[in-house]
Amino acid sequence: DEVIHVYQSGNGNTSGVTQTNALLSTIDVHQTGNYGTSNVTQTATGSVVALDQKGFGNQSTANQSGSSSSIKITQNGTGNKSDATQTPGGSKNAIFVDQSGTGNSSWAKQSGTNNSINVKQTGDYGVSEISQAGYKSVVDVSQSGLLNKSYVTQNASNSAVLVEQSGGYNTSYVTQTHANAVSWVQQG
């Protein structure tokens, strides 16, 4: 078990963390105010990456490889952006992204089995973009307020894509290939 905590408050921020061959480990980054940015790489099993950014610059990148692991990114206020990748071919992994206020954006990429991506964007410029490949996986996108957008590509059998967009200019494209896949989109 290994735990890395990073706390940065005010002004320049920035952060870079790499954790390798980790088992049941955690990377926890908190940035409060001003320029933000963070960059995390974890090679792990049963592990967690948690990034919490509040105010101004935001941005964030998380790369994780392994199984039974999760990435959670919370961005609150102003620049936002985010980028979460779980590869190659892990199983039982999860990506959670929660963005509120102004710039938004997201991007998430995942491949493997029994994985999930959950993106929630509340307010302002939206967008998301997700690519998922594998088997028995789920993509869930919830957007509300202003520019929205989404785009999801999933190459996975026995999988599902759920997109909900409300109040704004909307847009959504869902492309799914492989058997027994379900897509559900609601707008406005």
PDB file of N, CA, C and O in Angstrom, residues 43-113:
ATOM      1  N   THR A  43       0.555   3.005 -12.355  1.00  0.00           N
ATOM      2  CA  THR A  43       0.495   1.629 -12.831  1.00  0.00           C
ATOM      3  C   THR A  43       0.147   0.794 -11.622  1.00  0.00           C
ATOM      4  O   THR A  43       0.955   0.679 -10.697  1.00  0.00           O
ATOM      5  N   ALA A  44      -1.060   0.231 -11.605  1.00  0.00           N
ATOM      6  CA  ALA A  44      -1.537  -0.282 -10.335  1.00  0.00           C
ATOM      7  C   ALA A  44      -2.675  -1.269 -10.471  1.00  0.00           C
ATOM      8  O   ALA A  44      -3.349  -1.338 -11.487  1.00  0.00           O
ATOM      9  N   THR A  45      -2.924  -2.002  -9.387  1.00  0.00           N
ATOM     10  CA  THR A  45      -4.090  -2.863  -9.267  1.00  0.00           C
ATOM     11  C   THR A  45      -4.821  -2.477  -7.992  1.00  0.00           C
ATOM     12  O   THR A  45      -4.207  -2.262  -6.955  1.00  0.00           O
ATOM     13  N   GLY A  46      -6.142  -2.361  -8.092  1.00  0.00           N
ATOM     14  CA  GLY A  46      -6.937  -2.021  -6.920  1.00  0.00           C
ATOM     15  C   GLY A  46      -6.582  -0.673  -6.333  1.00  0.00           C
ATOM     16  O   GLY A  46      -6.595  -0.493  -5.120  1.00  0.00           O
ATOM     17  N   SER A  47      -6.286   0.280  -7.181  1.00  0.00           N
ATOM     18  CA  SER A  47      -5.785   1.565  -6.722  1.00  0.00           C
ATOM     19  C   SER A  47      -6.661   2.728  -7.162  1.00  0.00           C
ATOM     20  O   SER A  47      -7.577   2.567  -7.968  1.00  0.00           O
ATOM     21  N   VAL A  48      -6.378   3.916  -6.628  1.00  0.00           N
ATOM     22  CA  VAL A  48      -7.221   5.090  -6.857  1.00  0.00           C
ATOM     23  C   VAL A  48      -6.383   6.308  -7.206  1.00  0.00           C
ATOM     24  O   VAL A  48      -5.344   6.551  -6.582  1.00  0.00           O
ATOM     25  N   VAL A  49      -6.850   7.067  -8.205  1.00  0.00           N
ATOM     26  CA  VAL A  49      -6.326   8.408  -8.471  1.00  0.00           C
ATOM     27  C   VAL A  49      -7.470   9.384  -8.233  1.00  0.00           C
ATOM     28  O   VAL A  49      -8.538   9.240  -8.824  1.00  0.00           O
ATOM     29  N   ALA A  50      -7.256  10.356  -7.350  1.00  0.00           N
ATOM     30  CA  ALA A  50      -8.288  11.366  -7.074  1.00  0.00           C
ATOM     31  C   ALA A  50      -7.695  12.750  -7.274  1.00  0.00           C
ATOM     32  O   ALA A  50      -6.716  13.118  -6.620  1.00  0.00           O
ATOM     33  N   LEU A  51      -8.270  13.510  -8.202  1.00  0.00           N
ATOM     34  CA  LEU A  51      -7.803  14.863  -8.487  1.00  0.00           C
ATOM     35  C   LEU A  51      -8.937  15.843  -8.226  1.00  0.00           C
ATOM     36  O   LEU A  51     -10.019  15.706  -8.793  1.00  0.00           O
ATOM     37  N   ASP A  52      -8.682  16.808  -7.375  1.00  0.00           N
ATOM     38  CA  ASP A  52      -9.703  17.784  -7.006  1.00  0.00           C
ATOM     39  C   ASP A  52      -9.143  19.181  -7.249  1.00  0.00           C
ATOM     40  O   ASP A  52      -8.162  19.583  -6.612  1.00  0.00           O
ATOM     41  N   GLN A  53      -9.742  19.900  -8.192  1.00  0.00           N
ATOM     42  CA  GLN A  53      -9.254  21.230  -8.556  1.00  0.00           C
ATOM     43  C   GLN A  53     -10.370  22.255  -8.442  1.00  0.00           C
ATOM     44  O   GLN A  53     -11.448  22.063  -9.007  1.00  0.00           O
ATOM     45  N   LYS A  54     -10.096  23.303  -7.715  1.00  0.00           N
ATOM     46  CA  LYS A  54     -11.099  24.347  -7.537  1.00  0.00           C
ATOM     47  C   LYS A  54     -10.530  25.688  -7.970  1.00  0.00           C
ATOM     48  O   LYS A  54      -9.465  26.077  -7.503  1.00  0.00           O
ATOM     49  N   GLY A  55     -11.236  26.371  -8.836  1.00  0.00           N
ATOM     50  CA  GLY A  55     -10.920  27.760  -9.146  1.00  0.00           C
ATOM     51  C   GLY A  55      -9.819  28.002 -10.151  1.00  0.00           C
ATOM     52  O   GLY A  55      -8.748  27.427 -10.099  1.00  0.00           O
ATOM     53  N   PHE A  56     -10.105  28.842 -11.096  1.00  0.00           N
ATOM     54  CA  PHE A  56      -9.222  29.398 -12.099  1.00  0.00           C
ATOM     55  C   PHE A  56      -8.649  28.372 -13.062  1.00  0.00           C
ATOM     56  O   PHE A  56      -9.398  27.700 -13.751  1.00  0.00           O
ATOM     57  N   GLY A  57      -7.339  28.173 -13.177  1.00  0.00           N
ATOM     58  CA  GLY A  57      -6.720  27.476 -14.313  1.00  0.00           C
ATOM     59  C   GLY A  57      -7.161  26.045 -14.556  1.00  0.00           C
ATOM     60  O   GLY A  57      -7.279  25.617 -15.691  1.00  0.00           O
ATOM     61  N   ASN A  58      -7.382  25.278 -13.481  1.00  0.00           N
ATOM     62  CA  ASN A  58      -7.721  23.866 -13.581  1.00  0.00           C
ATOM     63  C   ASN A  58      -6.798  23.119 -14.544  1.00  0.00           C
ATOM     64  O   ASN A  58      -5.597  23.308 -14.509  1.00  0.00           O
ATOM     65  N   GLN A  59      -7.310  22.275 -15.449  1.00  0.00           N
ATOM     66  CA  GLN A  59      -6.587  21.324 -16.303  1.00  0.00           C
ATOM     67  C   GLN A  59      -6.199  20.127 -15.455  1.00  0.00           C
ATOM     68  O   GLN A  59      -6.280  20.175 -14.253  1.00  0.00           O
ATOM     69  N   SER A  60      -5.794  19.026 -16.041  1.00  0.00           N
ATOM     70  CA  SER A  60      -5.509  17.804 -15.298  1.00  0.00           C
ATOM     71  C   SER A  60      -5.281  16.684 -16.280  1.00  0.00           C
ATOM     72  O   SER A  60      -5.933  16.652 -17.323  1.00  0.00           O
ATOM     73  N   THR A  61      -4.395  15.775 -16.022  1.00  0.00           N
ATOM     74  CA  THR A  61      -4.220  14.586 -16.852  1.00  0.00           C
ATOM     75  C   THR A  61      -3.991  13.397 -15.946  1.00  0.00           C
ATOM     76  O   THR A  61      -3.169  13.474 -15.037  1.00  0.00           O
ATOM     77  N   ALA A  62      -4.695  12.307 -16.168  1.00  0.00           N
ATOM     78  CA  ALA A  62      -4.499  11.100 -15.374  1.00  0.00           C
ATOM     79  C   ALA A  62      -4.385   9.895 -16.290  1.00  0.00           C
ATOM     80  O   ALA A  62      -5.246   9.668 -17.130  1.00  0.00           O
ATOM     81  N   ASN A  63      -3.321   9.151 -16.150  1.00  0.00           N
ATOM     82  CA  ASN A  63      -3.115   7.918 -16.899  1.00  0.00           C
ATOM     83  C   ASN A  63      -2.965   6.766 -15.914  1.00  0.00           C
ATOM     84  O   ASN A  63      -2.146   6.832 -15.000  1.00  0.00           O
ATOM     85  N   GLN A  64      -3.743   5.729 -16.127  1.00  0.00           N
ATOM     86  CA  GLN A  64      -3.738   4.608 -15.195  1.00  0.00           C
ATOM     87  C   GLN A  64      -3.748   3.315 -15.983  1.00  0.00           C
ATOM     88  O   GLN A  64      -4.515   3.170 -16.936  1.00  0.00           O
ATOM     89  N   SER A  65      -2.912   2.362 -15.613  1.00  0.00           N
ATOM     90  CA  SER A  65      -2.986   1.044 -16.231  1.00  0.00           C
ATOM     91  C   SER A  65      -3.050  -0.014 -15.138  1.00  0.00           C
ATOM     92  O   SER A  65      -2.457   0.139 -14.080  1.00  0.00           O
ATOM     93  N   GLY A  66      -3.807  -1.074 -15.389  1.00  0.00           N
ATOM     94  CA  GLY A  66      -4.018  -2.108 -14.382  1.00  0.00           C
ATOM     95  C   GLY A  66      -5.479  -2.499 -14.330  1.00  0.00           C
ATOM     96  O   GLY A  66      -6.240  -2.226 -15.252  1.00  0.00           O
ATOM     97  N   SER A  67      -5.884  -3.145 -13.252  1.00  0.00           N
ATOM     98  CA  SER A  67      -7.259  -3.596 -13.102  1.00  0.00           C
ATOM     99  C   SER A  67      -7.829  -3.193 -11.751  1.00  0.00           C
ATOM    100  O   SER A  67      -7.079  -2.914 -10.810  1.00  0.00           O
ATOM    101  N   SER A  68      -9.159  -3.183 -11.678  1.00  0.00           N
ATOM    102  CA  SER A  68      -9.876  -2.860 -10.438  1.00  0.00           C
ATOM    103  C   SER A  68      -9.422  -1.535  -9.844  1.00  0.00           C
ATOM    104  O   SER A  68      -9.280  -1.411  -8.622  1.00  0.00           O
ATOM    105  N   SER A  69      -9.197  -0.568 -10.695  1.00  0.00           N
ATOM    106  CA  SER A  69      -8.722   0.742 -10.248  1.00  0.00           C
ATOM    107  C   SER A  69      -9.671   1.845 -10.713  1.00  0.00           C
ATOM    108  O   SER A  69     -10.546   1.612 -11.542  1.00  0.00           O
ATOM    109  N   SER A  70      -9.510   3.044 -10.176  1.00  0.00           N
ATOM    110  CA  SER A  70     -10.398   4.135 -10.566  1.00  0.00           C
ATOM    111  C   SER A  70      -9.673   5.465 -10.638  1.00  0.00           C
ATOM    112  O   SER A  70      -8.672   5.688  -9.955  1.00  0.00           O
ATOM    113  N   ILE A  71     -10.205   6.321 -11.508  1.00  0.00           N
ATOM    114  CA  ILE A  71      -9.759   7.711 -11.609  1.00  0.00           C
ATOM    115  C   ILE A  71     -10.965   8.584 -11.315  1.00  0.00           C
ATOM    116  O   ILE A  71     -12.029   8.397 -11.919  1.00  0.00           O
ATOM    117  N   LYS A  72     -10.802   9.509 -10.387  1.00  0.00           N
ATOM    118  CA  LYS A  72     -11.875  10.455 -10.110  1.00  0.00           C
ATOM    119  C   LYS A  72     -11.331  11.868 -10.222  1.00  0.00           C
ATOM    120  O   LYS A  72     -10.407  12.245  -9.508  1.00  0.00           O
ATOM    121  N   ILE A  73     -11.914  12.650 -11.143  1.00  0.00           N
ATOM    122  CA  ILE A  73     -11.485  14.030 -11.354  1.00  0.00           C
ATOM    123  C   ILE A  73     -12.656  14.963 -11.068  1.00  0.00           C
ATOM    124  O   ILE A  73     -13.731  14.812 -11.652  1.00  0.00           O
ATOM    125  N   THR A  74     -12.444  15.891 -10.154  1.00  0.00           N
ATOM    126  CA  THR A  74     -13.460  16.901  -9.846  1.00  0.00           C
ATOM    127  C   THR A  74     -12.877  18.274 -10.120  1.00  0.00           C
ATOM    128  O   THR A  74     -11.831  18.629  -9.569  1.00  0.00           O
ATOM    129  N   GLN A  75     -13.529  19.028 -10.988  1.00  0.00           N
ATOM    130  CA  GLN A  75     -13.070  20.366 -11.338  1.00  0.00           C
ATOM    131  C   GLN A  75     -14.201  21.357 -11.145  1.00  0.00           C
ATOM    132  O   GLN A  75     -15.286  21.171 -11.687  1.00  0.00           O
ATOM    133  N   ASN A  76     -13.932  22.375 -10.385  1.00  0.00           N
ATOM    134  CA  ASN A  76     -14.973  23.315 -10.014  1.00  0.00           C
ATOM    135  C   ASN A  76     -14.542  24.743 -10.314  1.00  0.00           C
ATOM    136  O   ASN A  76     -13.635  25.264  -9.686  1.00  0.00           O
ATOM    137  N   GLY A  77     -15.139  25.335 -11.317  1.00  0.00           N
ATOM    138  CA  GLY A  77     -14.913  26.750 -11.583  1.00  0.00           C
ATOM    139  C   GLY A  77     -13.795  27.100 -12.542  1.00  0.00           C
ATOM    140  O   GLY A  77     -12.667  26.685 -12.385  1.00  0.00           O
ATOM    141  N   THR A  78     -14.101  27.840 -13.557  1.00  0.00           N
ATOM    142  CA  THR A  78     -13.233  28.451 -14.560  1.00  0.00           C
ATOM    143  C   THR A  78     -12.641  27.480 -15.568  1.00  0.00           C
ATOM    144  O   THR A  78     -13.360  26.721 -16.165  1.00  0.00           O
ATOM    145  N   GLY A  79     -11.327  27.434 -15.796  1.00  0.00           N
ATOM    146  CA  GLY A  79     -10.722  26.828 -16.992  1.00  0.00           C
ATOM    147  C   GLY A  79     -11.111  25.398 -17.291  1.00  0.00           C
ATOM    148  O   GLY A  79     -11.244  25.019 -18.436  1.00  0.00           O
ATOM    149  N   ASN A  80     -11.275  24.568 -16.250  1.00  0.00           N
ATOM    150  CA  ASN A  80     -11.573  23.152 -16.386  1.00  0.00           C
ATOM    151  C   ASN A  80     -10.648  22.451 -17.371  1.00  0.00           C
ATOM    152  O   ASN A  80      -9.477  22.745 -17.441  1.00  0.00           O
ATOM    153  N   LYS A  81     -11.134  21.507 -18.172  1.00  0.00           N
ATOM    154  CA  LYS A  81     -10.382  20.574 -19.012  1.00  0.00           C
ATOM    155  C   LYS A  81     -10.069  19.354 -18.168  1.00  0.00           C
ATOM    156  O   LYS A  81     -10.174  19.398 -16.968  1.00  0.00           O
ATOM    157  N   SER A  82      -9.645  18.282 -18.730  1.00  0.00           N
ATOM    158  CA  SER A  82      -9.427  17.038 -18.011  1.00  0.00           C
ATOM    159  C   SER A  82      -9.021  16.011 -19.040  1.00  0.00           C
ATOM    160  O   SER A  82      -9.288  16.196 -20.220  1.00  0.00           O
ATOM    161  N   ASP A  83      -8.399  14.955 -18.668  1.00  0.00           N
ATOM    162  CA  ASP A  83      -8.008  13.944 -19.632  1.00  0.00           C
ATOM    163  C   ASP A  83      -7.753  12.689 -18.836  1.00  0.00           C
ATOM    164  O   ASP A  83      -6.839  12.669 -18.034  1.00  0.00           O
ATOM    165  N   ALA A  84      -8.549  11.666 -18.985  1.00  0.00           N
ATOM    166  CA  ALA A  84      -8.381  10.448 -18.196  1.00  0.00           C
ATOM    167  C   ALA A  84      -8.256   9.255 -19.127  1.00  0.00           C
ATOM    168  O   ALA A  84      -9.093   9.046 -19.990  1.00  0.00           O
ATOM    169  N   THR A  85      -7.210   8.466 -18.949  1.00  0.00           N
ATOM    170  CA  THR A  85      -6.980   7.300 -19.797  1.00  0.00           C
ATOM    171  C   THR A  85      -6.680   6.089 -18.932  1.00  0.00           C
ATOM    172  O   THR A  85      -5.832   6.150 -18.042  1.00  0.00           O
ATOM    173  N   GLN A  86      -7.384   5.005 -19.193  1.00  0.00           N
ATOM    174  CA  GLN A  86      -7.095   3.728 -18.551  1.00  0.00           C
ATOM    175  C   GLN A  86      -6.844   2.706 -19.649  1.00  0.00           C
ATOM    176  O   GLN A  86      -7.735   2.359 -20.404  1.00  0.00           O
ATOM    177  N   THR A  87      -5.636   2.216 -19.749  1.00  0.00           N
ATOM    178  CA  THR A  87      -5.271   1.208 -20.744  1.00  0.00           C
ATOM    179  C   THR A  87      -4.088   0.409 -20.213  1.00  0.00           C
ATOM    180  O   THR A  87      -3.461   0.816 -19.251  1.00  0.00           O
ATOM    181  N   PRO A  88      -3.662  -0.632 -20.845  1.00  0.00           N
ATOM    182  CA  PRO A  88      -4.361  -1.311 -21.930  1.00  0.00           C
ATOM    183  C   PRO A  88      -5.150  -2.497 -21.386  1.00  0.00           C
ATOM    184  O   PRO A  88      -4.651  -3.224 -20.532  1.00  0.00           O
ATOM    185  N   GLY A  89      -6.324  -2.656 -21.847  1.00  0.00           N
ATOM    186  CA  GLY A  89      -7.141  -3.842 -21.590  1.00  0.00           C
ATOM    187  C   GLY A  89      -7.352  -4.268 -20.158  1.00  0.00           C
ATOM    188  O   GLY A  89      -7.468  -5.447 -19.875  1.00  0.00           O
ATOM    189  N   GLY A  90      -7.414  -3.333 -19.228  1.00  0.00           N
ATOM    190  CA  GLY A  90      -7.695  -3.702 -17.844  1.00  0.00           C
ATOM    191  C   GLY A  90      -9.155  -4.085 -17.662  1.00  0.00           C
ATOM    192  O   GLY A  90      -9.979  -3.930 -18.543  1.00  0.00           O
ATOM    193  N   SER A  91      -9.486  -4.587 -16.485  1.00  0.00           N
ATOM    194  CA  SER A  91     -10.871  -4.938 -16.211  1.00  0.00           C
ATOM    195  C   SER A  91     -11.327  -4.320 -14.893  1.00  0.00           C
ATOM    196  O   SER A  91     -10.530  -4.049 -14.003  1.00  0.00           O
ATOM    197  N   LYS A  92     -12.648  -4.101 -14.794  1.00  0.00           N
ATOM    198  CA  LYS A  92     -13.255  -3.543 -13.597  1.00  0.00           C
ATOM    199  C   LYS A  92     -12.648  -2.207 -13.201  1.00  0.00           C
ATOM    200  O   LYS A  92     -12.414  -1.937 -12.026  1.00  0.00           O
ATOM    201  N   ASN A  93     -12.369  -1.388 -14.196  1.00  0.00           N
ATOM    202  CA  ASN A  93     -11.860  -0.045 -13.947  1.00  0.00           C
ATOM    203  C   ASN A  93     -12.980   0.981 -14.096  1.00  0.00           C
ATOM    204  O   ASN A  93     -13.976   0.725 -14.758  1.00  0.00           O
ATOM    205  N   ALA A  94     -12.792   2.139 -13.494  1.00  0.00           N
ATOM    206  CA  ALA A  94     -13.811   3.180 -13.589  1.00  0.00           C
ATOM    207  C   ALA A  94     -13.172   4.557 -13.698  1.00  0.00           C
ATOM    208  O   ALA A  94     -12.139   4.821 -13.080  1.00  0.00           O
ATOM    209  N   ILE A  95     -13.791   5.410 -14.509  1.00  0.00           N
ATOM    210  CA  ILE A  95     -13.393   6.811 -14.616  1.00  0.00           C
ATOM    211  C   ILE A  95     -14.607   7.666 -14.261  1.00  0.00           C
ATOM    212  O   ILE A  95     -15.685   7.478 -14.824  1.00  0.00           O
ATOM    213  N   PHE A  96     -14.414   8.585 -13.319  1.00  0.00           N
ATOM    214  CA  PHE A  96     -15.458   9.539 -12.946  1.00  0.00           C
ATOM    215  C   PHE A  96     -14.929  10.945 -13.171  1.00  0.00           C
ATOM    216  O   PHE A  96     -13.868  11.289 -12.649  1.00  0.00           O
ATOM    217  N   VAL A  97     -15.670  11.750 -13.912  1.00  0.00           N
ATOM    218  CA  VAL A  97     -15.288  13.143 -14.122  1.00  0.00           C
ATOM    219  C   VAL A  97     -16.479  14.030 -13.778  1.00  0.00           C
ATOM    220  O   VAL A  97     -17.580  13.806 -14.279  1.00  0.00           O
ATOM    221  N   ASP A  98     -16.250  15.007 -12.927  1.00  0.00           N
ATOM    222  CA  ASP A  98     -17.305  15.942 -12.530  1.00  0.00           C
ATOM    223  C   ASP A  98     -16.780  17.357 -12.732  1.00  0.00           C
ATOM    224  O   ASP A  98     -15.846  17.777 -12.060  1.00  0.00           O
ATOM    225  N   GLN A  99     -17.363  18.073 -13.686  1.00  0.00           N
ATOM    226  CA  GLN A  99     -16.914  19.421 -14.018  1.00  0.00           C
ATOM    227  C   GLN A  99     -18.062  20.405 -13.884  1.00  0.00           C
ATOM    228  O   GLN A  99     -19.150  20.151 -14.387  1.00  0.00           O
ATOM    229  N   SER A 100     -17.808  21.502 -13.213  1.00  0.00           N
ATOM    230  CA  SER A 100     -18.850  22.527 -13.129  1.00  0.00           C
ATOM    231  C   SER A 100     -18.256  23.913 -13.302  1.00  0.00           C
ATOM    232  O   SER A 100     -17.194  24.214 -12.782  1.00  0.00           O
ATOM    233  N   GLY A 101     -18.940  24.726 -14.080  1.00  0.00           N
ATOM    234  CA  GLY A 101     -18.574  26.131 -14.227  1.00  0.00           C
ATOM    235  C   GLY A 101     -17.523  26.456 -15.255  1.00  0.00           C
ATOM    236  O   GLY A 101     -16.383  26.052 -15.161  1.00  0.00           O
ATOM    237  N   THR A 102     -17.906  27.160 -16.294  1.00  0.00           N
ATOM    238  CA  THR A 102     -17.084  27.729 -17.360  1.00  0.00           C
ATOM    239  C   THR A 102     -16.499  26.705 -18.316  1.00  0.00           C
ATOM    240  O   THR A 102     -17.208  25.902 -18.856  1.00  0.00           O
ATOM    241  N   GLY A 103     -15.191  26.633 -18.547  1.00  0.00           N
ATOM    242  CA  GLY A 103     -14.584  26.015 -19.735  1.00  0.00           C
ATOM    243  C   GLY A 103     -14.957  24.581 -20.039  1.00  0.00           C
ATOM    244  O   GLY A 103     -15.075  24.207 -21.190  1.00  0.00           O
ATOM    245  N   ASN A 104     -15.112  23.736 -19.018  1.00  0.00           N
ATOM    246  CA  ASN A 104     -15.369  22.315 -19.175  1.00  0.00           C
ATOM    247  C   ASN A 104     -14.463  21.643 -20.210  1.00  0.00           C
ATOM    248  O   ASN A 104     -13.301  21.990 -20.319  1.00  0.00           O
ATOM    249  N   SER A 105     -14.937  20.676 -21.002  1.00  0.00           N
ATOM    250  CA  SER A 105     -14.177  19.745 -21.855  1.00  0.00           C
ATOM    251  C   SER A 105     -13.934  18.491 -21.034  1.00  0.00           C
ATOM    252  O   SER A 105     -14.181  18.483 -19.871  1.00  0.00           O
ATOM    253  N   SER A 106     -13.409  17.421 -21.550  1.00  0.00           N
ATOM    254  CA  SER A 106     -13.123  16.229 -20.755  1.00  0.00           C
ATOM    255  C   SER A 106     -12.207  15.235 -21.475  1.00  0.00           C
ATOM    256  O   SER A 106     -11.050  15.193 -21.163  1.00  0.00           O
ATOM    257  N   TRP A 107     -12.652  14.449 -22.418  1.00  0.00           N
ATOM    258  CA  TRP A 107     -11.881  13.357 -23.036  1.00  0.00           C
ATOM    259  C   TRP A 107     -11.669  12.248 -22.019  1.00  0.00           C
ATOM    260  O   TRP A 107     -11.169  12.488 -20.938  1.00  0.00           O
ATOM    261  N   ALA A 108     -11.986  11.053 -22.360  1.00  0.00           N
ATOM    262  CA  ALA A 108     -11.720   9.880 -21.523  1.00  0.00           C
ATOM    263  C   ALA A 108     -11.551   8.687 -22.430  1.00  0.00           C
ATOM    264  O   ALA A 108     -12.313   8.506 -23.374  1.00  0.00           O
ATOM    265  N   LYS A 109     -10.566   7.873 -22.184  1.00  0.00           N
ATOM    266  CA  LYS A 109     -10.310   6.721 -23.040  1.00  0.00           C
ATOM    267  C   LYS A 109     -10.089   5.505 -22.163  1.00  0.00           C
ATOM    268  O   LYS A 109      -9.343   5.573 -21.193  1.00  0.00           O
ATOM    269  N   GLN A 110     -10.724   4.401 -22.541  1.00  0.00           N
ATOM    270  CA  GLN A 110     -10.684   3.212 -21.708  1.00  0.00           C
ATOM    271  C   GLN A 110     -10.792   1.977 -22.581  1.00  0.00           C
ATOM    272  O   GLN A 110     -11.548   1.965 -23.543  1.00  0.00           O
ATOM    273  N   SER A 111     -10.042   0.936 -22.279  1.00  0.00           N
ATOM    274  CA  SER A 111     -10.228  -0.325 -22.984  1.00  0.00           C
ATOM    275  C   SER A 111     -10.164  -1.476 -21.997  1.00  0.00           C
ATOM    276  O   SER A 111      -9.477  -1.400 -20.987  1.00  0.00           O
ATOM    277  N   GLY A 112     -10.918  -2.539 -22.273  1.00  0.00           N
ATOM    278  CA  GLY A 112     -10.919  -3.688 -21.376  1.00  0.00           C
ATOM    279  C   GLY A 112     -12.306  -4.258 -21.173  1.00  0.00           C
ATOM    280  O   GLY A 112     -13.184  -4.118 -22.011  1.00  0.00           O
ATOM    281  N   THR A 113     -12.521  -4.877 -20.028  1.00  0.00           N
ATOM    282  CA  THR A 113     -13.761  -5.588 -19.729  1.00  0.00           C
ATOM    283  C   THR A 113     -14.386  -5.078 -18.444  1.00  0.00           C
ATOM    284  O   THR A 113     -13.672  -4.792 -17.477  1.00  0.00           O
TER     285      THR A 113
END
